[in-house]
CSV table of N, CA, C and O in Angstrom, one decimal:
chain,number,residue,atom,x,y,z
A,195,UNK,N,0.7,-1.1,-0.1
A,195,UNK,CA,0.1,0.1,0.0
A,195,UNK,C,0.9,1.1,-0.1
A,195,UNK,O,2.0,1.6,0.9
A,196,UNK,N,0.7,2.3,-0.8
A,196,UNK,CA,1.5,3.4,-0.9
A,196,UNK,C,0.6,4.5,-0.1
A,196,UNK,O,-0.7,4.6,0.0
A,197,UNK,N,1.6,5.0,1.0
A,197,UNK,CA,1.0,6.0,1.5
A,197,UNK,C,1.0,7.3,0.9
A,197,UNK,O,2.3,7.9,0.5
A,198,UNK,N,0.0,8.1,1.1
A,198,UNK,CA,-0.5,9.3,0.3
A,198,UNK,C,-0.7,10.5,1.3
A,198,UNK,O,-1.8,10.2,1.9
A,199,UNK,N,-0.2,11.5,1.2
A,199,UNK,CA,-0.9,12.8,1.9
A,199,UNK,C,-1.2,13.8,1.0
A,199,UNK,O,-0.8,14.1,-0.1
A,200,UNK,N,-2.5,14.8,1.5
A,200,UNK,CA,-2.9,15.6,0.9
A,200,UNK,C,-3.3,16.5,1.9
A,200,UNK,O,-3.2,16.7,2.9
A,201,UNK,N,-3.3,18.0,1.4
A,201,UNK,CA,-3.9,19.3,2.3
A,201,UNK,C,-5.3,19.8,1.7
A,201,UNK,O,-5.6,20.2,0.7
A,202,UNK,N,-6.2,19.9,2.7
A,202,UNK,CA,-7.3,20.7,2.7
A,202,UNK,C,-7.0,21.8,3.0
A,202,UNK,O,-6.9,22.4,4.4
A,203,UNK,N,-7.0,23.1,2.1
A,203,UNK,CA,-6.6,24.4,2.4
A,203,UNK,C,-7.6,25.5,1.9
A,203,UNK,O,-8.0,25.1,0.8
A,204,UNK,N,-8.2,25.9,3.2
A,204,UNK,CA,-9.1,26.8,3.0
A,204,UNK,C,-9.0,28.4,2.8
A,204,UNK,O,-7.7,28.8,3.5
A,205,UNK,N,-9.6,29.2,2.0
A,205,UNK,CA,-9.3,30.6,1.9
A,205,UNK,C,-10.8,31.2,2.2
A,205,UNK,O,-11.9,31.0,1.1
A,206,UNK,N,-11.3,31.4,3.2
A,206,UNK,CA,-12.5,31.9,3.5
A,206,UNK,C,-13.7,31.0,3.2
A,206,UNK,O,-13.6,29.5,3.7
A,207,UNK,N,-14.5,30.9,2.6
A,207,UNK,CA,-15.6,29.8,2.1
A,207,UNK,C,-15.3,28.9,1.1
A,207,UNK,O,-15.8,28.0,0.5
A,208,UNK,N,-13.8,28.9,0.5
A,208,UNK,CA,-13.3,28.1,-0.7
A,208,UNK,C,-12.2,27.4,0.0
A,208,UNK,O,-11.5,27.8,0.6
A,209,UNK,N,-11.9,26.3,-1.2
A,209,UNK,CA,-10.9,25.4,-0.7
A,209,UNK,C,-10.1,25.1,-1.9
A,209,UNK,O,-10.8,25.5,-3.2
A,210,UNK,N,-8.9,24.8,-2.0
A,210,UNK,CA,-8.0,24.7,-2.9
A,210,UNK,C,-8.0,23.2,-3.5
A,210,UNK,O,-7.8,22.5,-3.1
A,211,UNK,N,-8.0,23.3,-5.0
A,211,UNK,CA,-8.1,21.9,-5.8
A,211,UNK,C,-6.9,22.1,-6.8
A,211,UNK,O,-7.0,23.3,-7.2
A,212,UNK,N,-6.3,21.4,-7.0
A,212,UNK,CA,-5.2,21.2,-8.3
A,212,UNK,C,-5.6,20.2,-9.5
A,212,UNK,O,-6.4,19.1,-9.1
A,213,UNK,N,-5.2,20.7,-10.6
A,213,UNK,CA,-5.8,19.8,-11.6
A,213,UNK,C,-4.4,19.0,-12.2
A,213,UNK,O,-3.1,19.7,-12.5
A,214,UNK,N,-4.4,17.5,-12.1
A,214,UNK,CA,-3.2,16.8,-12.4
A,214,UNK,C,-2.7,17.2,-13.6
A,214,UNK,O,-3.5,17.3,-14.8
A,215,UNK,N,-1.4,17.0,-14.0
A,215,UNK,CA,-0.8,17.3,-15.5
A,215,UNK,C,-1.4,16.2,-16.3
A,215,UNK,O,-1.7,14.8,-15.9
A,216,UNK,N,-1.6,16.5,-17.7
A,216,UNK,CA,-2.0,15.6,-18.8
A,216,UNK,C,-1.2,14.2,-18.7
A,216,UNK,O,-1.7,13.4,-18.9
A,217,UNK,N,0.0,14.4,-18.8
A,217,UNK,CA,0.9,13.0,-18.8
A,217,UNK,C,0.8,12.3,-17.8
A,217,UNK,O,1.2,11.3,-17.9
A,218,UNK,N,0.3,12.8,-16.6
A,218,UNK,CA,0.5,11.5,-15.2
A,218,UNK,C,-0.9,10.7,-15.4
A,218,UNK,O,-2.0,11.0,-16.1
A,219,UNK,N,-0.5,9.6,-14.5
A,219,UNK,CA,-1.9,8.6,-14.5
A,219,UNK,C,-2.8,9.4,-14.0
A,219,UNK,O,-2.8,10.6,-13.1
A,220,UNK,N,-4.1,9.3,-14.2
A,220,UNK,CA,-5.5,10.0,-13.8
A,220,UNK,C,-5.4,11.8,-14.2
A,220,UNK,O,-5.5,12.6,-13.4
A,221,UNK,N,-4.6,11.9,-15.5
A,221,UNK,CA,-4.3,13.0,-15.8
A,221,UNK,C,-5.7,13.9,-16.0
A,221,UNK,O,-6.7,13.5,-16.4
A,222,UNK,N,-5.4,15.3,-15.9
A,222,UNK,CA,-6.2,16.2,-16.1
A,222,UNK,C,-7.5,16.1,-14.9
A,222,UNK,O,-8.2,17.0,-14.5
A,223,UNK,N,-7.5,15.1,-14.0
A,223,UNK,CA,-8.7,15.1,-13.0
A,223,UNK,C,-8.2,16.1,-11.7
A,223,UNK,O,-6.9,16.2,-11.8
A,224,UNK,N,-8.8,16.1,-11.0
A,224,UNK,CA,-8.7,17.2,-10.0
A,224,UNK,C,-8.4,16.3,-8.6
A,224,UNK,O,-9.1,15.6,-8.4
A,225,UNK,N,-7.5,17.0,-8.0
A,225,UNK,CA,-7.3,16.3,-6.3
A,225,UNK,C,-7.0,17.5,-5.5
A,225,UNK,O,-6.7,18.9,-5.8
A,226,UNK,N,-6.4,17.2,-4.5
A,226,UNK,CA,-6.1,18.1,-3.2
A,226,UNK,C,-4.7,18.0,-3.8
A,226,UNK,O,-3.7,17.3,-4.0
A,227,UNK,N,-3.7,19.1,-3.2
A,227,UNK,CA,-2.3,19.1,-3.1
A,227,UNK,C,-1.8,18.1,-2.4
A,227,UNK,O,-2.4,17.9,-1.4
A,228,UNK,N,-0.7,17.5,-2.7
A,228,UNK,CA,0.0,16.6,-1.9
A,228,UNK,C,0.7,15.4,-3.0
A,228,UNK,O,1.0,15.6,-3.8
A,229,UNK,N,1.0,14.3,-2.2
A,229,UNK,CA,1.7,13.2,-2.9
A,229,UNK,C,2.4,12.1,-2.2
A,229,UNK,O,1.8,11.9,-0.8
A,230,UNK,N,3.3,11.1,-2.5
A,230,UNK,CA,3.6,10.1,-1.7
A,230,UNK,C,4.6,10.6,-0.7
A,230,UNK,O,5.3,11.5,-0.7
A,231,UNK,N,4.3,9.9,0.4
A,231,UNK,CA,5.3,9.7,1.7
A,231,UNK,C,6.6,8.9,1.2
A,231,UNK,O,6.3,7.8,0.8
A,232,UNK,N,7.7,9.7,1.3
A,232,UNK,CA,9.0,8.9,1.0
A,232,UNK,C,9.3,8.2,2.4
A,232,UNK,O,9.0,8.4,3.6
A,233,UNK,N,10.3,7.4,2.0
A,233,UNK,CA,10.7,6.2,3.1
A,233,UNK,C,11.4,7.1,4.3
A,233,UNK,O,12.4,7.8,3.7
A,234,UNK,N,11.1,7.0,5.3
A,234,UNK,CA,11.7,7.5,6.7
A,234,UNK,C,11.4,9.3,6.8
A,234,UNK,O,11.6,9.8,7.9
A,235,UNK,N,10.1,9.5,6.2
A,235,UNK,CA,9.6,10.8,6.3
A,235,UNK,C,8.1,10.7,7.0
A,235,UNK,O,7.6,9.7,6.8
A,236,UNK,N,8.0,11.4,7.6
A,236,UNK,CA,6.5,11.5,8.5
A,236,UNK,C,5.7,12.0,7.4
A,236,UNK,O,6.0,12.8,6.4
A,237,UNK,N,4.2,11.8,7.6
A,237,UNK,CA,3.4,12.4,7.1
A,237,UNK,C,3.2,13.6,6.8
A,237,UNK,O,3.0,14.4,5.7
A,238,UNK,N,3.4,14.6,8.1
A,238,UNK,CA,3.6,16.2,8.2
A,238,UNK,C,4.4,16.5,7.2
A,238,UNK,O,4.6,17.5,6.4
A,239,UNK,N,6.0,16.0,7.2
A,239,UNK,CA,7.1,16.6,6.6
A,239,UNK,C,6.7,16.3,5.0
A,239,UNK,O,7.3,17.0,4.4
A,240,UNK,N,6.3,15.1,4.7
A,240,UNK,CA,6.1,14.9,3.2
A,240,UNK,C,5.1,16.0,2.6
A,240,UNK,O,5.1,16.3,1.6
A,241,UNK,N,4.1,16.2,3.8
A,241,UNK,CA,2.9,17.3,2.9
A,241,UNK,C,3.4,18.7,2.7
A,241,UNK,O,3.5,19.3,2.1
A,242,UNK,N,4.4,19.2,3.8
A,242,UNK,CA,5.3,20.3,3.7
A,242,UNK,C,5.9,20.4,2.5
A,242,UNK,O,6.2,21.2,1.7
A,243,UNK,N,6.7,18.9,2.0
A,243,UNK,CA,7.6,19.0,1.2
A,243,UNK,C,7.0,19.2,-0.5
A,243,UNK,O,7.3,20.0,-1.4
A,244,UNK,N,6.0,18.2,-0.4
A,244,UNK,CA,5.0,18.3,-1.5
A,244,UNK,C,4.7,19.4,-1.9
A,244,UNK,O,4.5,20.1,-3.1
A,245,UNK,N,4.2,20.3,-1.0
A,245,UNK,CA,3.3,21.7,-1.2
A,245,UNK,C,4.4,22.6,-1.5
A,245,UNK,O,3.9,23.4,-2.6
A,246,UNK,N,5.8,22.5,-1.1
A,246,UNK,CA,6.8,23.4,-1.7
A,246,UNK,C,7.2,23.1,-2.9
A,246,UNK,O,7.2,24.0,-3.9
A,247,UNK,N,7.1,21.6,-3.4
A,247,UNK,CA,7.7,21.3,-4.8
A,247,UNK,C,6.4,21.8,-5.8
A,247,UNK,O,6.8,21.9,-6.8
A,248,UNK,N,5.3,21.6,-5.3
A,248,UNK,CA,4.5,21.5,-6.3
A,248,UNK,C,3.8,22.9,-6.5
A,248,UNK,O,3.2,23.2,-7.5
A,249,UNK,N,3.7,23.6,-5.5
A,249,UNK,CA,3.1,25.1,-5.2
A,249,UNK,C,4.0,26.0,-5.1
A,249,UNK,O,3.5,27.4,-4.9
A,250,UNK,N,5.3,25.7,-4.4
A,250,UNK,CA,6.0,26.8,-4.0
A,250,UNK,C,5.4,27.5,-2.7
A,250,UNK,O,5.7,28.8,-2.8
A,251,UNK,N,4.9,27.0,-1.9
A,251,UNK,CA,4.2,27.5,-0.6
A,251,UNK,C,4.6,26.7,0.6
A,251,UNK,O,5.0,25.6,0.4
A,252,UNK,N,4.9,27.5,1.6
A,252,UNK,CA,5.1,26.8,2.9
A,252,UNK,C,3.6,26.5,3.5
A,252,UNK,O,2.8,27.4,3.7
A,253,UNK,N,3.3,25.7,4.1
A,253,UNK,CA,2.3,25.3,4.9
A,253,UNK,C,2.2,24.9,6.5
A,253,UNK,O,3.5,24.5,6.7
A,254,UNK,N,1.6,25.3,7.2
A,254,UNK,CA,1.1,24.7,8.4
A,254,UNK,C,0.3,23.4,8.6
A,254,UNK,O,-0.7,23.4,8.0
A,255,UNK,N,0.5,22.4,8.6
A,255,UNK,CA,0.1,21.2,8.6
A,255,UNK,C,-0.6,21.0,10.1
A,255,UNK,O,-0.1,21.3,11.2
A,256,UNK,N,-2.1,20.9,10.2
A,256,UNK,CA,-2.8,21.0,11.1
A,256,UNK,C,-3.3,19.4,11.5
A,256,UNK,O,-2.7,18.3,11.1
A,257,UNK,N,-4.7,19.1,12.0
A,257,UNK,CA,-5.1,17.8,12.4
A,257,UNK,C,-5.3,17.1,11.1
A,257,UNK,O,-5.6,17.8,9.7
A,258,UNK,N,-5.6,15.9,11.2
A,258,UNK,CA,-6.4,15.2,9.9
A,258,UNK,C,-7.7,15.6,9.9
A,258,UNK,O,-8.3,15.3,10.6
A,259,UNK,N,-8.1,15.6,8.6
A,259,UNK,CA,-9.4,15.9,8.0
A,259,UNK,C,-10.1,14.1,8.0
A,259,UNK,O,-11.3,14.2,8.5
A,260,UNK,N,-9.3,13.5,7.3
A,260,UNK,CA,-10.0,12.2,6.8
A,260,UNK,C,-8.8,11.3,6.3
A,260,UNK,O,-8.0,11.8,5.8
A,261,UNK,N,-9.1,10.0,6.5
A,261,UNK,CA,-8.2,8.9,6.1
A,261,UNK,C,-9.1,8.1,5.0
A,261,UNK,O,-10.3,7.7,5.4
A,262,UNK,N,-8.6,7.8,4.1
A,262,UNK,CA,-9.3,6.9,2.9
A,262,UNK,C,-8.4,5.9,2.1
A,262,UNK,O,-7.1,6.3,2.0
A,263,UNK,N,-8.8,4.7,2.2
A,263,UNK,CA,-8.0,3.7,1.7
A,263,UNK,C,-8.9,3.4,-0.1
A,263,UNK,O,-9.8,3.5,0.2
A,264,UNK,N,-8.0,3.5,-1.0
A,264,UNK,CA,-8.7,3.4,-2.4
A,264,UNK,C,-7.6,2.6,-3.2
A,264,UNK,O,-6.4,2.4,-3.4
A,265,UNK,N,-8.5,1.8,-3.8
A,265,UNK,CA,-7.9,0.6,-4.8
A,265,UNK,C,-8.1,0.8,-6.4
A,265,UNK,O,-9.2,0.7,-6.9
A,266,UNK,N,-6.8,1.6,-6.7
A,266,UNK,CA,-7.0,2.0,-8.0
A,266,UNK,C,-6.5,0.6,-9.1
A,266,UNK,O,-5.7,-0.1,-8.2
A,267,UNK,N,-6.7,0.6,-10.3
A,267,UNK,CA,-6.3,-0.6,-11.1
A,267,UNK,C,-4.7,-0.9,-11.1
A,267,UNK,O,-4.4,-1.9,-10.8
A,268,UNK,N,-4.0,0.4,-11.0
A,268,UNK,CA,-2.6,0.0,-10.6
A,268,UNK,C,-2.2,0.3,-9.4
A,268,UNK,O,-0.6,0.4,-9.4
A,269,UNK,N,-2.8,0.8,-8.4
A,269,UNK,CA,-2.1,1.4,-7.3
A,269,UNK,C,-3.0,1.1,-6.2
A,269,UNK,O,-4.3,1.6,-6.3
A,270,UNK,N,-2.7,0.6,-4.8
A,270,UNK,CA,-3.5,0.8,-3.7
A,270,UNK,C,-2.9,2.0,-2.8
A,270,UNK,O,-1.7,1.9,-2.4
A,271,UNK,N,-3.8,3.2,-2.5
A,271,UNK,CA,-3.4,4.0,-1.7
A,271,UNK,C,-4.0,4.2,-0.3
A,271,UNK,O,-4.9,4.0,-0.1
A,272,UNK,N,-3.4,4.5,0.2
A,272,UNK,CA,-3.8,5.1,2.0
A,272,UNK,C,-3.5,6.6,2.0
A,272,UNK,O,-2.5,7.0,1.9
A,273,UNK,N,-4.7,7.4,1.6
A,273,UNK,CA,-4.7,8.7,1.5
A,273,UNK,C,-5.0,9.4,3.1
A,273,UNK,O,-6.0,9.1,3.7
A,274,UNK,N,-4.0,10.1,3.7
A,274,UNK,CA,-4.4,11.1,4.9
A,274,UNK,C,-4.5,12.5,4.3
A,274,UNK,O,-3.6,12.9,3.6
A,275,UNK,N,-5.8,12.9,4.5
A,275,UNK,CA,-6.0,14.4,4.0
A,275,UNK,C,-5.8,15.2,5.4
A,275,UNK,O,-6.5,15.2,6.4
A,276,UNK,N,-5.0,16.1,5.5
A,276,UNK,CA,-4.7,16.9,6.7
A,276,UNK,C,-5.4,18.4,6.2
A,276,UNK,O,-5.4,18.8,5.4
A,277,UNK,N,-5.8,18.9,7.5
A,277,UNK,CA,-6.1,20.2,7.4
A,277,UNK,C,-4.7,21.0,7.3
A,277,UNK,O,-3.8,20.9,8.1
A,278,UNK,N,-4.8,22.1,6.3
A,278,UNK,CA,-3.2,22.9,6.4
A,278,UNK,C,-3.9,24.5,6.0
A,278,UNK,O,-5.1,24.6,5.4
A,279,UNK,N,-3.0,25.3,6.5
A,279,UNK,CA,-3.2,26.8,6.0
A,279,UNK,C,-1.4,27.2,5.7
A,279,UNK,O,-0.7,26.4,5.6
A,280,UNK,N,-2.1,28.1,4.5
A,280,UNK,CA,-0.6,28.6,4.0
A,280,UNK,C,-0.4,29.5,4.5
A,280,UNK,O,-0.8,30.4,5.0
A,281,UNK,N,1.3,29.4,5.3
A,281,UNK,CA,1.9,30.3,6.1
A,281,UNK,C,2.9,31.0,5.3
A,281,UNK,O,3.2,32.1,5.5
A,282,UNK,N,3.3,31.0,4.2
A,282,UNK,CA,4.0,31.6,3.2
A,282,UNK,C,3.9,31.2,1.9
A,282,UNK,O,3.7,30.2,1.4
A,283,UNK,N,3.9,32.2,0.9
A,283,UNK,CA,3.8,32.2,-0.5
A,283,UNK,C,2.6,32.3,-0.9
A,283,UNK,O,1.4,32.2,-0.5
A,284,UNK,N,2.4,32.2,-2.3
A,284,UNK,CA,1.0,32.3,-3.0
A,284,UNK,C,1.1,31.1,-4.4
A,284,UNK,O,2.4,30.9,-4.8
A,285,UNK,N,0.2,30.4,-4.1
A,285,UNK,CA,0.4,29.0,-4.9
A,285,UNK,C,0.6,29.4,-6.5
A,285,UNK,O,0.1,30.2,-7.1
A,286,UNK,N,1.9,28.6,-7.1
A,286,UNK,CA,2.0,28.7,-8.5
A,286,UNK,C,2.0,27.3,-8.9
A,286,UNK,O,2.3,26.3,-8.2
A,287,UNK,N,1.8,27.4,-10.1
A,287,UNK,CA,1.8,26.2,-10.9
A,287,UNK,C,3.4,25.6,-11.5
A,287,UNK,O,3.7,25.9,-12.5
A,288,UNK,N,3.7,24.9,-10.6
A,288,UNK,CA,4.9,24.4,-10.8
A,288,UNK,C,4.9,22.9,-11.4
A,288,UNK,O,5.6,22.7,-12.4
A,289,UNK,N,3.8,22.3,-11.2
A,289,UNK,CA,3.5,20.9,-12.0
A,289,UNK,C,2.1,20.6,-12.3
A,289,UNK,O,1.9,19.8,-13.0
A,290,UNK,N,1.2,21.4,-11.7
A,290,UNK,CA,-0.2,20.8,-12.0
A,290,UNK,C,-0.4,21.8,-13.0
A,290,UNK,O,0.3,22.6,-13.6
A,291,UNK,N,-1.8,21.6,-14.1
A,291,UNK,CA,-2.1,22.0,-14.8
A,291,UNK,C,-2.9,23.2,-14.6
A,291,UNK,O,-3.0,24.4,-15.1
A,292,UNK,N,-3.7,23.4,-13.5
A,292,UNK,CA,-4.5,24.5,-13.2
A,292,UNK,C,-4.9,24.2,-11.5
A,292,UNK,O,-4.5,23.3,-10.9
A,293,UNK,N,-4.9,25.5,-11.0
A,293,UNK,CA,-5.4,25.7,-9.6
A,293,UNK,C,-6.9,26.2,-9.3
A,293,UNK,O,-6.8,27.5,-10.1
A,294,UNK,N,-7.5,25.8,-8.7
A,294,UNK,CA,-8.8,26.6,-8.4
A,294,UNK,C,-9.1,26.9,-7.0
A,294,UNK,O,-8.8,26.0,-6.1
A,295,UNK,N,-9.9,27.8,-6.6
A,295,UNK,CA,-10.3,27.9,-5.2
A,295,UNK,C,-12.0,27.4,-5.4
A,295,UNK,O,-12.7,28.4,-6.2
A,296,UNK,N,-12.6,26.5,-5.0
A,296,UNK,CA,-14.0,26.5,-5.3
A,296,UNK,C,-14.8,26.3,-3.8
A,296,UNK,O,-14.0,25.8,-2.7
A,297,UNK,N,-16.1,26.4,-3.8
A,297,UNK,CA,-16.9,26.4,-2.6
A,297,UNK,C,-17.5,24.9,-2.6
A,297,UNK,O,-17.5,24.0,-3.3
A,298,UNK,N,-17.8,24.2,-1.4
A,298,UNK,CA,-18.4,22.8,-1.6
A,298,UNK,C,-19.8,23.0,-2.6
A,298,UNK,O,-19.9,21.7,-3.2
A,299,UNK,N,-20.3,23.8,-2.8
A,299,UNK,CA,-21.3,23.6,-3.8
A,299,UNK,C,-20.8,23.2,-5.3
A,299,UNK,O,-21.5,23.2,-6.2
A,300,UNK,N,-19.6,23.9,-5.5
A,300,UNK,CA,-19.1,23.6,-7.0
A,300,UNK,C,-18.5,22.5,-7.1
A,300,UNK,O,-18.0,22.3,-8.3
A,301,UNK,N,-18.4,21.6,-6.1
A,301,UNK,CA,-17.7,20.3,-6.3
A,301,UNK,C,-18.3,19.5,-7.8
A,301,UNK,O,-17.4,19.1,-8.0
A,302,UNK,N,-19.5,19.7,-7.8
A,302,UNK,CA,-20.0,18.7,-8.9
A,302,UNK,C,-19.5,19.0,-10.2
A,302,UNK,O,-19.5,18.7,-11.3
A,303,UNK,N,-18.9,20.6,-10.2
A,303,UNK,CA,-18.5,21.1,-11.6
A,303,UNK,C,-17.2,20.5,-11.9
A,303,UNK,O,-16.8,21.1,-13.0
A,304,UNK,N,-16.4,19.6,-11.0
A,304,UNK,CA,-15.3,19.3,-11.6
A,304,UNK,C,-15.1,17.7,-11.6
A,304,UNK,O,-15.7,17.1,-10.5
A,305,UNK,N,-14.5,16.9,-12.3
A,305,UNK,CA,-14.0,15.8,-12.3
A,305,UNK,C,-13.0,15.3,-11.2
A,305,UNK,O,-11.7,16.0,-11.6
A,306,UNK,N,-13.0,14.7,-10.0
A,306,UNK,CA,-11.9,14.4,-9.3
A,306,UNK,C,-11.3,13.0,-9.3
A,306,UNK,O,-12.0,12.1,-9.9
A,307,UNK,N,-10.2,12.8,-8.8
A,307,UNK,CA,-9.6,11.6,-8.5
A,307,UNK,C,-10.4,10.8,-7.7
A,307,UNK,O,-10.8,11.4,-6.6
A,308,UNK,N,-10.8,9.2,-8.4
A,308,UNK,CA,-11.7,8.4,-7.5
A,308,UNK,C,-11.5,8.4,-5.9
A,308,UNK,O,-12.5,8.3,-5.1
A,309,UNK,N,-10.3,8.5,-5.3
A,309,UNK,CA,-9.9,8.4,-4.0
A,309,UNK,C,-10.6,9.6,-3.4
A,309,UNK,O,-10.6,9.6,-2.1
A,310,UNK,N,-10.7,10.7,-3.9
A,310,UNK,CA,-11.5,11.8,-3.1
A,310,UNK,C,-12.9,12.1,-3.3
A,310,UNK,O,-13.3,12.9,-2.3
A,311,UNK,N,-13.6,10.9,-3.6
A,311,UNK,CA,-15.0,10.8,-3.5
A,311,UNK,C,-15.4,11.1,-2.1
A,311,UNK,O,-16.6,11.7,-2.2
A,312,UNK,N,-15.0,10.5,-1.2
A,312,UNK,CA,-15.4,10.1,-0.1
A,312,UNK,C,-15.3,11.3,0.8
A,312,UNK,O,-16.2,12.0,2.0
A,313,UNK,N,-14.1,11.9,0.5
A,313,UNK,CA,-13.7,13.3,1.2
A,313,UNK,C,-14.5,14.3,0.7
A,313,UNK,O,-15.2,15.4,1.5
A,314,UNK,N,-14.9,14.5,-0.8
A,314,UNK,CA,-16.0,15.6,-0.9
A,314,UNK,C,-17.1,15.4,-0.6
A,314,UNK,O,-17.7,16.3,-0.3
A,315,UNK,N,-17.5,14.2,-0.1
A,315,UNK,CA,-19.0,14.1,0.1
A,315,UNK,C,-19.0,14.5,1.5
A,315,UNK,O,-19.9,15.3,2.2
A,316,UNK,N,-17.9,14.3,2.4
A,316,UNK,CA,-17.8,14.9,3.8
A,316,UNK,C,-17.9,16.4,3.8
A,316,UNK,O,-18.3,17.0,4.7
A,317,UNK,N,-16.8,17.0,2.8
A,317,UNK,CA,-16.8,18.3,2.8
A,317,UNK,C,-18.2,19.1,2.7
A,317,UNK,O,-18.4,20.0,3.0
A,318,UNK,N,-19.3,18.6,1.6
A,318,UNK,CA,-20.4,18.9,1.1
A,318,UNK,C,-21.0,19.0,2.6
A,318,UNK,O,-22.0,19.7,3.0
A,319,UNK,N,-21.2,17.7,3.2
A,319,UNK,CA,-21.8,17.4,4.7
A,319,UNK,C,-21.5,18.3,5.4
A,319,UNK,O,-22.6,19.0,6.1
A,320,UNK,N,-20.2,18.8,5.9
A,320,UNK,CA,-19.9,19.7,6.8
A,320,UNK,C,-20.0,21.3,6.6
A,320,UNK,O,-20.0,21.7,7.2
A,321,UNK,N,-19.6,21.2,5.2
A,321,UNK,CA,-19.4,22.8,5.0
A,321,UNK,C,-20.2,23.5,3.9
A,321,UNK,O,-20.5,24.2,3.6
A,322,UNK,N,-21.1,22.5,3.4
A,322,UNK,CA,-22.1,22.7,2.3
A,322,UNK,C,-23.2,23.7,2.9
A,322,UNK,O,-23.7,23.8,4.0
A,323,UNK,N,-23.6,24.7,2.2
A,323,UNK,CA,-25.0,25.3,2.4
A,323,UNK,C,-26.1,24.9,2.0
A,323,UNK,O,-26.4,24.2,1.1
A,324,UNK,N,-27.0,24.4,3.1
A,324,UNK,CA,-28.2,23.4,2.7
A,324,UNK,C,-29.4,24.2,3.1
A,324,UNK,O,-29.4,25.2,3.4
């Protein structure tokens, strides 16, 4: 199983999503910023490194929002999504195709990686306007 971390970053009532590069697996699908945890690395330090590498931002890693296990045809992932805040920098496109800030009500307008589906449902339940 591959350990993967990601960040749920809010800016007022919107959260950040990133579009995967077209040449990668699950290309052009939307996801939360993050990536694989390397050997000997804590989940928190992996997330800080990934945010720096992918978006040129420094994040403050907070508590775990949710854990998900997803079995892709090519990969079994254990995704840990952390609440996080940007403490330095403005997100830049270093790796992703695009970045957007969306409200929970806008989730349906985007096609996300399948591993994120349960997380997105919880975001709508907890933060959506009903």
